[in-house]
Amino acid sequence: MATETSSNLMPFSRHAAEIEPVLRPDGSMWRILATGAMTGGLAGVVEFTLPPGRGFPLHIHHHEDETHYVLEGTLLFVAGDLRVEAGPGTYIFAPRGIPHGFKAIGDTPVRFIENFLPAGLEMLFAQPDELQAAAELGRTNAAYGLEVVGPLPE
């Protein structure tokens, strides 16, 4: 089966240690591993580390699907009828339009890779103050098609 690729895309590799992390006062941290500019708009990829009890409230993505792959710790993930305590090695797919939310549970931080398909939403994480305000106020970030619809999962 042949797949088409953009002629201007080039293979690339990045190591997390080469990327300046975004550090938040609550102990959360993330790194944007790949942007739409790097992938021809196909995917945005972010590595997250969240301390216990931190996460993102129930929300809907109107423009992209989302995947999570847990590397360390445990992530409580809720999407539609799915409720999973995802440990290392767990892969989760959340299609656009389905309310979902997640938080770190247990005594240790959770570290996971999140993919946005297609790319775009990863750039919101380059604006952490705007992201935090959206999460805290439960407001929609219309520029990114992100709508907060409920609290953190319990």
Coordinates of C-alpha atoms in Angstrom, one line a residue:
M1 CA 0.0 0.0 0.0
A2 CA 1.5 3.3 -1.0
T3 CA 1.2 6.4 1.1
E4 CA 1.7 10.0 -0.1
T5 CA 4.0 12.3 1.8
S6 CA 4.7 15.9 1.2
S7 CA 7.9 16.5 -0.8
N8 CA 9.0 19.2 1.7
L9 CA 8.9 16.8 4.7
M10 CA 12.2 15.6 6.0
P11 CA 12.9 12.9 8.6
F12 CA 13.9 14.3 11.9
S13 CA 14.9 13.1 15.4
R14 CA 14.7 15.1 18.7
H15 CA 15.8 14.1 22.2
A16 CA 13.7 15.4 25.1
A17 CA 16.9 16.7 26.8
E18 CA 17.4 19.1 23.9
I19 CA 14.0 20.7 24.3
E20 CA 13.4 23.4 26.9
P21 CA 10.5 22.2 29.2
V22 CA 7.6 24.3 30.3
L23 CA 7.5 24.2 34.1
R24 CA 4.3 25.2 35.9
P25 CA 4.0 26.3 39.6
D26 CA 1.9 23.2 40.4
G27 CA 4.8 20.9 39.4
S28 CA 3.5 20.0 35.9
M29 CA 5.9 20.0 33.1
W30 CA 5.8 19.4 29.4
R31 CA 7.9 19.5 26.2
I32 CA 6.6 19.9 22.7
L33 CA 8.4 17.1 20.9
A34 CA 7.0 17.8 17.4
T35 CA 4.8 20.5 15.9
G36 CA 2.7 20.6 12.8
A37 CA 5.4 22.6 11.1
M38 CA 7.7 19.7 11.5
T39 CA 5.2 17.0 10.5
G40 CA 3.4 18.7 7.6
G41 CA 0.4 19.2 9.8
L42 CA -0.1 15.5 10.4
A43 CA 0.7 15.4 14.2
G44 CA 1.6 17.4 17.2
V45 CA 3.4 15.5 19.9
V46 CA 3.8 16.6 23.6
E47 CA 5.5 14.8 26.5
F48 CA 3.8 15.5 29.8
T49 CA 4.8 15.0 33.5
L50 CA 2.0 15.6 36.0
P51 CA 2.3 15.4 39.8
P52 CA -0.3 13.3 41.7
G53 CA -3.8 14.9 41.5
R54 CA -3.0 17.2 38.5
G55 CA -4.6 16.8 35.1
F56 CA -7.0 18.4 32.7
P57 CA -10.8 18.6 33.3
L58 CA -13.4 17.0 31.0
H59 CA -13.1 18.7 27.6
I60 CA -13.9 18.2 23.9
H61 CA -11.5 18.6 21.0
H62 CA -13.5 19.8 18.0
H63 CA -10.6 19.6 15.4
E64 CA -8.4 16.6 16.3
D65 CA -8.2 13.1 17.7
E66 CA -5.9 12.4 20.6
T67 CA -3.7 9.5 21.7
H68 CA -1.9 8.9 25.0
Y69 CA 0.9 6.5 25.8
V70 CA 1.8 6.2 29.4
L71 CA 5.5 5.9 30.2
E72 CA 5.6 6.1 34.0
G73 CA 3.1 6.3 36.8
T74 CA -0.7 6.0 36.5
L75 CA -3.1 8.2 34.6
L76 CA -6.9 8.1 35.3
F77 CA -8.4 8.6 31.9
V78 CA -12.1 9.0 31.2
A79 CA -13.6 9.3 27.7
G80 CA -17.3 8.6 27.0
D81 CA -18.0 5.2 28.6
L82 CA -14.2 4.4 29.0
R83 CA -12.7 4.7 32.4
V84 CA -9.2 3.3 32.8
E85 CA -6.4 3.5 35.3
A86 CA -3.6 3.5 32.7
G87 CA -0.2 2.4 33.8
P88 CA 3.1 2.1 31.9
G89 CA 2.6 0.6 28.4
T90 CA -1.0 1.6 28.1
Y91 CA -2.2 3.3 24.9
I92 CA -5.4 5.3 24.7
F93 CA -7.2 6.7 21.7
A94 CA -9.8 9.5 22.2
P95 CA -11.6 10.6 19.0
R96 CA -12.6 14.2 18.5
G97 CA -16.0 15.2 19.8
I98 CA -16.0 12.8 22.8
P99 CA -15.7 14.5 26.2
H100 CA -12.6 13.2 28.0
G101 CA -10.4 14.2 30.9
F102 CA -7.5 12.8 32.9
K103 CA -5.4 13.2 36.0
A104 CA -2.4 11.6 37.7
I105 CA -3.3 9.2 40.4
G106 CA -1.2 7.3 43.0
D107 CA 1.8 8.5 44.9
T108 CA 4.1 9.3 41.9
P109 CA 4.0 11.6 38.9
V110 CA 2.7 10.3 35.6
R111 CA 4.7 10.8 32.4
F112 CA 3.0 10.2 29.1
I113 CA 3.2 11.1 25.4
E114 CA 0.2 12.8 23.8
N115 CA -0.4 13.0 20.1
F116 CA -2.8 15.4 18.4
L117 CA -4.0 14.3 15.0
P118 CA -3.9 16.5 13.0
A119 CA -1.5 18.9 14.5
G120 CA -2.4 22.3 15.9
L121 CA -3.4 22.0 19.5
E122 CA 0.2 21.3 20.6
M123 CA 0.8 25.1 20.1
L124 CA -1.6 25.9 22.9
F125 CA 1.0 24.3 25.2
A126 CA 3.5 26.9 24.0
Q127 CA 1.1 29.4 25.8
P128 CA 0.8 27.9 29.3
D129 CA -0.9 30.9 30.9
E130 CA -3.7 30.8 28.4
L131 CA -4.0 27.0 28.8
Q132 CA -4.1 27.3 32.6
A133 CA -6.8 30.0 32.4
A134 CA -9.0 27.9 30.1
A135 CA -8.7 24.9 32.5
E136 CA -9.4 26.9 35.7
L137 CA -12.2 29.0 34.3
G138 CA -13.8 26.1 32.4
R139 CA -13.9 28.3 29.3
T140 CA -13.7 27.4 25.6
N141 CA -10.5 28.2 23.8
A142 CA -12.2 28.8 20.4
A143 CA -8.9 29.4 18.6
Y144 CA -7.9 25.8 19.2
G145 CA -11.4 24.2 19.2
L146 CA -11.0 23.2 22.9
E147 CA -14.1 23.2 25.0
V148 CA -14.0 22.5 28.8
V149 CA -17.3 20.7 29.7
G150 CA -16.7 19.4 33.3
P151 CA -14.3 18.9 36.2
L152 CA -11.3 16.7 36.7
P153 CA -12.2 13.0 36.6
E154 CA -12.6 11.4 40.1

